[in-house]
DNA sequence: CGCCTTTGACCCGCGC
DNA sequence: GCGCGGGTCAAAGGCG
């Protein structure tokens, strides 16, 4: 796959213009944010209020992996000093798009893909490639509505956007603002 | 050549 | 205790 500058425009009209031929789509996305605090309807689906109970943000939990004996720079498990239960909120957004990956200006690296039950489409896991940035996101498509793509963000970026991206950056900022509270 | 996707194995919490 | 579902890692391959 390639990373196109923007994926909102219909793929059939491959006019190399960076503009948005379908502004309504963008408005649709914005509307999603609008209903973020409004709640309900098809705008925003309930976000998982699972505050990461099983997941740890830092290498602690993310590094459990298989019990290898060689590279265990971090504390193994004998010293269970994991008093840091950092709960990390997750924010889900739903967008109408024909493509799964929406380019929000950050660079993501895919690190997994799993099939979801009751869903014929798999879920993809992405992580921000910026060093020290632990932001993750997962993209999922509803089998009910193939035209709906759910994107769940986890964490917040603490570094500038790498790729300038029209006014989409503004939406990103709004998202972060909402996430902060 | 470097970055990214793919893919199977592995880990963990939870329910039965 | 075992199986299931969800989440992550890491090796290998692909593509610009």
PDB file of C-alpha atoms (C1' of nucleotides) in Angstrom:
ATOM      1  CA  UNK A   1       0.000   0.000   0.000  1.00  0.00           C
ATOM      2  CA  UNK A   2       1.049   3.484  -0.532  1.00  0.00           C
ATOM      3  CA  UNK A   3       0.489   6.484   1.562  1.00  0.00           C
ATOM      4  CA  UNK A   4      -1.383   8.979  -0.421  1.00  0.00           C
ATOM      5  CA  UNK A   5      -1.487  12.526   0.784  1.00  0.00           C
ATOM      6  CA  UNK A   6      -5.169  12.411   1.431  1.00  0.00           C
ATOM      7  CA  UNK A   7      -7.643   9.669   1.007  1.00  0.00           C
ATOM      8  CA  UNK A   8     -10.926  11.370   1.291  1.00  0.00           C
ATOM      9  CA  UNK A   9     -11.408  12.001  -2.375  1.00  0.00           C
ATOM     10  CA  UNK A  10     -12.925   9.153  -4.255  1.00  0.00           C
ATOM     11  CA  UNK A  11     -10.323   6.880  -5.589  1.00  0.00           C
ATOM     12  CA  UNK A  12     -11.942   6.580  -8.953  1.00  0.00           C
ATOM     13  CA  UNK A  13     -11.365  10.229  -9.657  1.00  0.00           C
ATOM     14  CA  UNK A  14      -7.651  10.136  -9.427  1.00  0.00           C
ATOM     15  CA  UNK A  15      -7.187  13.732 -10.215  1.00  0.00           C
ATOM     16  CA  UNK A  16      -3.895  14.655  -8.724  1.00  0.00           C
ATOM     17  CA  UNK A  17      -5.414  17.562  -6.950  1.00  0.00           C
ATOM     18  CA  UNK A  18      -4.918  17.885  -3.250  1.00  0.00           C
ATOM     19  CA  UNK A  19      -8.207  19.608  -2.860  1.00  0.00           C
ATOM     20  CA  UNK A  20     -11.273  17.824  -1.668  1.00  0.00           C
ATOM     21  CA  UNK A  21     -13.706  17.226  -4.425  1.00  0.00           C
ATOM     22  CA  UNK A  22     -16.126  15.949  -1.854  1.00  0.00           C
ATOM     23  CA  UNK A  23     -16.348  18.536   0.782  1.00  0.00           C
ATOM     24  CA  UNK A  24     -19.419  16.873   2.110  1.00  0.00           C
ATOM     25  CA  UNK A  25     -17.253  14.036   3.266  1.00  0.00           C
ATOM     26  CA  UNK A  26     -15.176  16.347   5.309  1.00  0.00           C
ATOM     27  CA  UNK A  27     -18.244  17.881   6.770  1.00  0.00           C
ATOM     28  CA  UNK A  28     -19.370  14.437   7.646  1.00  0.00           C
ATOM     29  CA  UNK A  29     -16.235  13.882   9.611  1.00  0.00           C
ATOM     30  CA  UNK A  30     -16.578  17.165  11.342  1.00  0.00           C
ATOM     31  CA  UNK A  31     -20.057  16.273  12.238  1.00  0.00           C
ATOM     32  CA  UNK A  32     -18.764  13.269  13.992  1.00  0.00           C
ATOM     33  CA  UNK A  33     -16.762  15.448  16.242  1.00  0.00           C
ATOM     34  CA  UNK A  34     -19.748  17.642  16.766  1.00  0.00           C
ATOM     35  CA  UNK A  35     -21.687  14.721  18.075  1.00  0.00           C
ATOM     36  CA  UNK A  36     -18.806  13.795  20.271  1.00  0.00           C
ATOM     37  CA  UNK A  37     -20.240  15.645  23.186  1.00  0.00           C
ATOM     38  CA  UNK A  38     -23.713  15.528  21.780  1.00  0.00           C
ATOM     39  CA  UNK A  39     -23.657  11.811  21.880  1.00  0.00           C
ATOM     40  CA  UNK A  40     -25.899   9.315  20.195  1.00  0.00           C
ATOM     41  CA  UNK A  41     -27.217   8.593  16.760  1.00  0.00           C
ATOM     42  CA  UNK A  42     -24.873   7.237  14.225  1.00  0.00           C
ATOM     43  CA  UNK A  43     -22.367   9.964  14.746  1.00  0.00           C
ATOM     44  CA  UNK A  44     -20.161   8.459  17.354  1.00  0.00           C
ATOM     45  CA  UNK A  45     -20.390   4.990  18.634  1.00  0.00           C
ATOM     46  CA  UNK A  46     -19.853   4.416  22.273  1.00  0.00           C
ATOM     47  CA  UNK A  47     -16.220   4.487  23.023  1.00  0.00           C
ATOM     48  CA  UNK A  48     -14.887   1.716  25.000  1.00  0.00           C
ATOM     49  CA  UNK A  49     -14.711   2.932  28.508  1.00  0.00           C
ATOM     50  CA  UNK A  50     -12.397   0.153  29.306  1.00  0.00           C
ATOM     51  CA  UNK A  51      -9.625   2.249  30.747  1.00  0.00           C
ATOM     52  CA  UNK A  52      -6.731   0.108  29.937  1.00  0.00           C
ATOM     53  CA  UNK A  53      -7.048  -2.268  32.750  1.00  0.00           C
ATOM     54  CA  UNK A  54      -4.920  -4.955  31.326  1.00  0.00           C
ATOM     55  CA  UNK A  55      -2.622  -2.794  29.369  1.00  0.00           C
ATOM     56  CA  UNK A  56       0.310  -0.832  30.576  1.00  0.00           C
ATOM     57  CA  UNK A  57       1.579   2.139  28.696  1.00  0.00           C
ATOM     58  CA  UNK A  58       5.231   1.645  29.072  1.00  0.00           C
ATOM     59  CA  UNK A  59       7.498  -1.238  28.466  1.00  0.00           C
ATOM     60  CA  UNK A  60       6.128  -2.914  31.516  1.00  0.00           C
ATOM     61  CA  UNK A  61       3.149  -4.545  29.992  1.00  0.00           C
ATOM     62  CA  UNK A  62       4.042  -4.071  26.428  1.00  0.00           C
ATOM     63  CA  UNK A  63       7.127  -6.094  26.866  1.00  0.00           C
ATOM     64  CA  UNK A  64       5.894  -9.134  28.601  1.00  0.00           C
ATOM     65  CA  UNK A  65       5.954 -11.117  25.377  1.00  0.00           C
ATOM     66  CA  UNK A  66       7.371 -14.533  25.484  1.00  0.00           C
ATOM     67  CA  UNK A  67       9.565 -15.380  28.372  1.00  0.00           C
ATOM     68  CA  UNK A  68      12.906 -15.099  26.775  1.00  0.00           C
ATOM     69  CA  UNK A  69      15.968 -15.265  28.843  1.00  0.00           C
ATOM     70  CA  UNK A  70      18.332 -13.140  26.894  1.00  0.00           C
ATOM     71  CA  UNK A  71      17.087  -9.649  26.337  1.00  0.00           C
ATOM     72  CA  UNK A  72      15.270  -8.763  29.480  1.00  0.00           C
ATOM     73  CA  UNK A  73      16.622  -5.381  30.152  1.00  0.00           C
ATOM     74  CA  UNK A  74      13.481  -4.387  31.883  1.00  0.00           C
ATOM     75  CA  UNK A  75      12.487  -5.903  35.138  1.00  0.00           C
ATOM     76  CA  UNK A  76      11.208  -9.366  34.617  1.00  0.00           C
ATOM     77  CA  UNK A  77       8.353 -10.217  36.815  1.00  0.00           C
ATOM     78  CA  UNK A  78       9.925 -11.283  40.088  1.00  0.00           C
ATOM     79  CA  UNK A  79       9.759  -7.784  41.411  1.00  0.00           C
ATOM     80  CA  UNK A  80       6.184  -6.937  40.628  1.00  0.00           C
ATOM     81  CA  UNK A  81       6.658  -3.272  41.234  1.00  0.00           C
ATOM     82  CA  UNK A  82       4.051  -2.246  38.791  1.00  0.00           C
ATOM     83  CA  UNK A  83       2.234   0.193  40.947  1.00  0.00           C
ATOM     84  CA  UNK A  84       1.708   2.412  37.989  1.00  0.00           C
ATOM     85  CA  UNK A  85      -1.692   1.652  36.650  1.00  0.00           C
ATOM     86  CA  UNK A  86      -1.873   4.328  34.117  1.00  0.00           C
ATOM     87  CA  UNK A  87      -5.252   4.180  32.558  1.00  0.00           C
ATOM     88  CA  UNK A  88      -5.176   5.392  29.063  1.00  0.00           C
ATOM     89  CA  UNK A  89      -8.394   6.580  27.573  1.00  0.00           C
ATOM     90  CA  UNK A  90      -9.369   5.622  24.123  1.00  0.00           C
ATOM     91  CA  UNK A  91     -11.355   7.664  21.729  1.00  0.00           C
ATOM     92  CA  UNK A  92     -13.285   6.190  18.894  1.00  0.00           C
ATOM     93  CA  UNK A  93     -14.365   7.987  15.795  1.00  0.00           C
ATOM     94  CA  UNK A  94     -16.364   6.782  12.924  1.00  0.00           C
ATOM     95  CA  UNK A  95     -15.962   7.975   9.432  1.00  0.00           C
ATOM     96  CA  UNK A  96     -17.502   7.293   6.100  1.00  0.00           C
ATOM     97  CA  UNK A  97     -14.761   6.363   3.800  1.00  0.00           C
ATOM     98  CA  UNK A  98     -13.982   3.872   1.140  1.00  0.00           C
ATOM     99  CA  UNK A  99     -10.498   3.336   2.404  1.00  0.00           C
ATOM    100  CA  UNK A 100      -9.490   2.016   5.762  1.00  0.00           C
ATOM    101  CA  UNK A 101      -6.510   4.157   6.491  1.00  0.00           C
ATOM    102  CA  UNK A 102      -7.124   7.829   6.918  1.00  0.00           C
ATOM    103  CA  UNK A 103      -4.063   9.962   6.718  1.00  0.00           C
ATOM    104  CA  UNK A 104      -4.134  12.333   9.615  1.00  0.00           C
ATOM    105  CA  UNK A 105      -0.674  13.748   9.101  1.00  0.00           C
ATOM    106  CA  UNK A 106       1.182  11.388  11.373  1.00  0.00           C
ATOM    107  CA  UNK A 107       3.252   8.460  10.354  1.00  0.00           C
ATOM    108  CA  UNK A 108       1.931   5.107  11.417  1.00  0.00           C
ATOM    109  CA  UNK A 109       3.393   1.681  11.320  1.00  0.00           C
ATOM    110  CA  UNK A 110       1.112  -1.291  11.262  1.00  0.00           C
ATOM    111  CA  UNK A 111       2.016  -3.839  13.873  1.00  0.00           C
ATOM    112  CA  UNK A 112      -0.851  -6.244  13.843  1.00  0.00           C
ATOM    113  CA  UNK A 113      -4.075  -7.355  12.372  1.00  0.00           C
ATOM    114  CA  UNK A 114      -6.638  -9.600  13.935  1.00  0.00           C
ATOM    115  CA  UNK A 115      -9.991 -10.856  12.987  1.00  0.00           C
ATOM    116  CA  UNK A 116     -12.867  -9.623  15.050  1.00  0.00           C
ATOM    117  CA  UNK A 117     -15.729 -11.800  16.058  1.00  0.00           C
ATOM    118  CA  UNK A 118     -19.073 -10.992  14.574  1.00  0.00           C
ATOM    119  CA  UNK A 119     -17.254  -9.081  11.946  1.00  0.00           C
ATOM    120  CA  UNK A 120     -16.049 -10.266   8.646  1.00  0.00           C
ATOM    121  CA  UNK A 121     -13.491  -7.527   8.420  1.00  0.00           C
ATOM    122  CA  UNK A 122     -10.233  -7.612  10.344  1.00  0.00           C
ATOM    123  CA  UNK A 123      -9.008  -4.929  12.675  1.00  0.00           C
ATOM    124  CA  UNK A 124      -5.681  -3.279  12.043  1.00  0.00           C
ATOM    125  CA  UNK A 125      -3.360  -1.980  14.718  1.00  0.00           C
ATOM    126  CA  UNK A 126      -1.117   0.979  14.091  1.00  0.00           C
ATOM    127  CA  UNK A 127       1.472   2.770  16.151  1.00  0.00           C
ATOM    128  CA  UNK A 128       3.006   6.186  15.712  1.00  0.00           C
ATOM    129  CA  UNK A 129       6.535   5.815  14.470  1.00  0.00           C
ATOM    130  CA  UNK A 130       7.797   8.909  16.215  1.00  0.00           C
ATOM    131  CA  UNK A 131      10.354   8.008  18.803  1.00  0.00           C
ATOM    132  CA  UNK A 132       8.978   8.180  22.276  1.00  0.00           C
ATOM    133  CA  UNK A 133       5.462   8.555  21.004  1.00  0.00           C
ATOM    134  CA  UNK A 134       3.280   5.794  22.293  1.00  0.00           C
ATOM    135  CA  UNK A 135       0.186   6.785  20.462  1.00  0.00           C
ATOM    136  CA  UNK A 136      -1.658   3.877  18.990  1.00  0.00           C
ATOM    137  CA  UNK A 137      -4.706   3.546  16.888  1.00  0.00           C
ATOM    138  CA  UNK A 138      -6.775   0.768  15.491  1.00  0.00           C
ATOM    139  CA  UNK A 139      -8.934   0.807  12.454  1.00  0.00           C
ATOM    140  CA  UNK A 140     -11.930  -1.383  12.040  1.00  0.00           C
ATOM    141  CA  UNK A 141     -14.664  -1.650   9.494  1.00  0.00           C
ATOM    142  CA  UNK A 142     -18.186  -2.542  10.382  1.00  0.00           C
ATOM    143  CA  UNK A 143     -19.413  -5.644   8.692  1.00  0.00           C
ATOM    144  CA  UNK A 144     -22.891  -4.248   9.043  1.00  0.00           C
ATOM    145  CA  UNK A 145     -21.986  -1.178   7.093  1.00  0.00           C
ATOM    146  CA  UNK A 146     -19.075  -1.666   4.884  1.00  0.00           C
ATOM    147  CA  UNK A 147     -18.945   2.029   4.254  1.00  0.00           C
ATOM    148  CA  UNK A 148     -18.284   2.843   7.886  1.00  0.00           C
ATOM    149  CA  UNK A 149     -14.794   2.838   9.274  1.00  0.00           C
ATOM    150  CA  UNK A 150     -14.145   3.069  12.981  1.00  0.00           C
ATOM    151  CA  UNK A 151     -10.877   4.537  14.113  1.00  0.00           C
ATOM    152  CA  UNK A 152      -9.888   4.299  17.741  1.00  0.00           C
ATOM    153  CA  UNK A 153      -7.101   6.498  19.004  1.00  0.00           C
ATOM    154  CA  UNK A 154      -5.167   5.742  22.114  1.00  0.00           C
ATOM    155  CA  UNK A 155      -2.999   8.396  23.686  1.00  0.00           C
ATOM    156  CA  UNK A 156      -1.990  11.779  22.429  1.00  0.00           C
ATOM    157  CA  UNK A 157       0.846  12.986  20.298  1.00  0.00           C
ATOM    158  CA  UNK A 158       3.374  15.222  21.942  1.00  0.00           C
ATOM    159  CA  UNK A 159       5.200  16.137  18.802  1.00  0.00           C
ATOM    160  CA  UNK A 160       4.383  18.184  15.748  1.00  0.00           C
ATOM    161  CA  UNK A 161       2.704  16.720  12.746  1.00  0.00           C
ATOM    162  CA  UNK A 162       5.139  15.586  10.148  1.00  0.00           C
ATOM    163  CA  UNK A 163       3.111  16.002   7.064  1.00  0.00           C
ATOM    164  CA  UNK A 164       1.202  19.198   6.510  1.00  0.00           C
ATOM    165  CA  UNK A 165      -2.240  18.257   5.489  1.00  0.00           C
ATOM    166  CA  UNK A 166      -4.623  21.008   4.585  1.00  0.00           C
ATOM    167  CA  UNK A 167      -7.237  21.811   7.147  1.00  0.00           C
ATOM    168  CA  UNK A 168      -7.322  18.297   8.365  1.00  0.00           C
ATOM    169  CA  UNK A 169      -4.811  19.408  10.899  1.00  0.00           C
ATOM    170  CA  UNK A 170      -7.409  21.594  12.455  1.00  0.00           C
ATOM    171  CA  UNK A 171      -9.659  18.654  12.972  1.00  0.00           C
ATOM    172  CA  UNK A 172      -6.793  16.796  14.525  1.00  0.00           C
ATOM    173  CA  UNK A 173      -6.256  19.630  16.932  1.00  0.00           C
ATOM    174  CA  UNK A 174      -9.878  19.691  17.873  1.00  0.00           C
ATOM    175  CA  UNK A 175      -9.714  16.042  18.506  1.00  0.00           C
ATOM    176  CA  UNK A 176      -6.831  16.496  20.861  1.00  0.00           C
ATOM    177  CA  UNK A 177      -8.627  19.242  22.658  1.00  0.00           C
ATOM    178  CA  UNK A 178     -11.595  17.023  23.207  1.00  0.00           C
ATOM    179  CA  UNK A 179      -9.360  14.248  24.319  1.00  0.00           C
ATOM    180  CA  UNK A 180      -7.731  16.427  26.895  1.00  0.00           C
ATOM    181  CA  UNK A 181     -10.937  16.700  28.853  1.00  0.00           C
TER     182      UNK A 181
ATOM    183  C1'  DC B   1      18.709   0.477   1.206  1.00  0.00           C
ATOM    184  C1'  DG B   2      15.406   1.796   4.512  1.00  0.00           C
ATOM    185  C1'  DC B   3      10.871   1.750   5.880  1.00  0.00           C
ATOM    186  C1'  DC B   4       6.709  -0.518   6.123  1.00  0.00           C
ATOM    187  C1'  DT B   5       3.308  -4.633   5.641  1.00  0.00           C
ATOM    188  C1'  DT B   6       2.389  -9.293   6.332  1.00  0.00           C
ATOM    189  C1'  DT B   7       1.649 -13.126   9.186  1.00  0.00           C
ATOM    190  C1'  DG B   8       2.018 -16.732  12.683  1.00  0.00           C
ATOM    191  C1'  DA B   9       3.079 -17.317  17.355  1.00  0.00           C
ATOM    192  C1'  DC B  10       2.654 -15.791  21.821  1.00  0.00           C
ATOM    193  C1'  DC B  11       0.659 -13.533  26.052  1.00  0.00           C
ATOM    194  C1'  DC B  12      -3.021 -12.267  29.089  1.00  0.00           C
ATOM    195  C1'  DG B  13      -7.552 -11.578  31.249  1.00  0.00           C
ATOM    196  C1'  DC B  14     -11.792 -13.520  31.690  1.00  0.00           C
ATOM    197  C1'  DG B  15     -15.623 -16.789  31.599  1.00  0.00           C
ATOM    198  C1'  DC B  16     -17.136 -21.367  31.856  1.00  0.00           C
TER     199       DC B  16
ATOM    200  C1'  DG C   1      -7.873 -25.466  34.393  1.00  0.00           C
ATOM    201  C1'  DC C   2      -8.888 -24.766  29.792  1.00  0.00           C
ATOM    202  C1'  DG C   3     -10.504 -22.287  25.834  1.00  0.00           C
ATOM    203  C1'  DC C   4     -11.608 -18.034  23.660  1.00  0.00           C
ATOM    204  C1'  DG C   5     -11.050 -13.387  22.254  1.00  0.00           C
ATOM    205  C1'  DG C   6      -8.327  -9.558  21.944  1.00  0.00           C
ATOM    206  C1'  DG C   7      -3.734  -7.355  21.774  1.00  0.00           C
ATOM    207  C1'  DT C   8       1.378  -7.455  20.639  1.00  0.00           C
ATOM    208  C1'  DC C   9       5.938  -9.055  18.885  1.00  0.00           C
ATOM    209  C1'  DA C  10       9.198 -10.122  15.609  1.00  0.00           C
ATOM    210  C1'  DA C  11      11.015 -12.421  11.343  1.00  0.00           C
ATOM    211  C1'  DA C  12      10.744 -12.136   6.655  1.00  0.00           C
ATOM    212  C1'  DG C  13       9.375 -10.188   2.458  1.00  0.00           C
ATOM    213  C1'  DG C  14       7.914  -6.115  -0.476  1.00  0.00           C
ATOM    214  C1'  DC C  15       8.074  -1.797  -2.561  1.00  0.00           C
ATOM    215  C1'  DG C  16       9.567   2.848  -3.557  1.00  0.00           C
TER     216       DG C  16
END
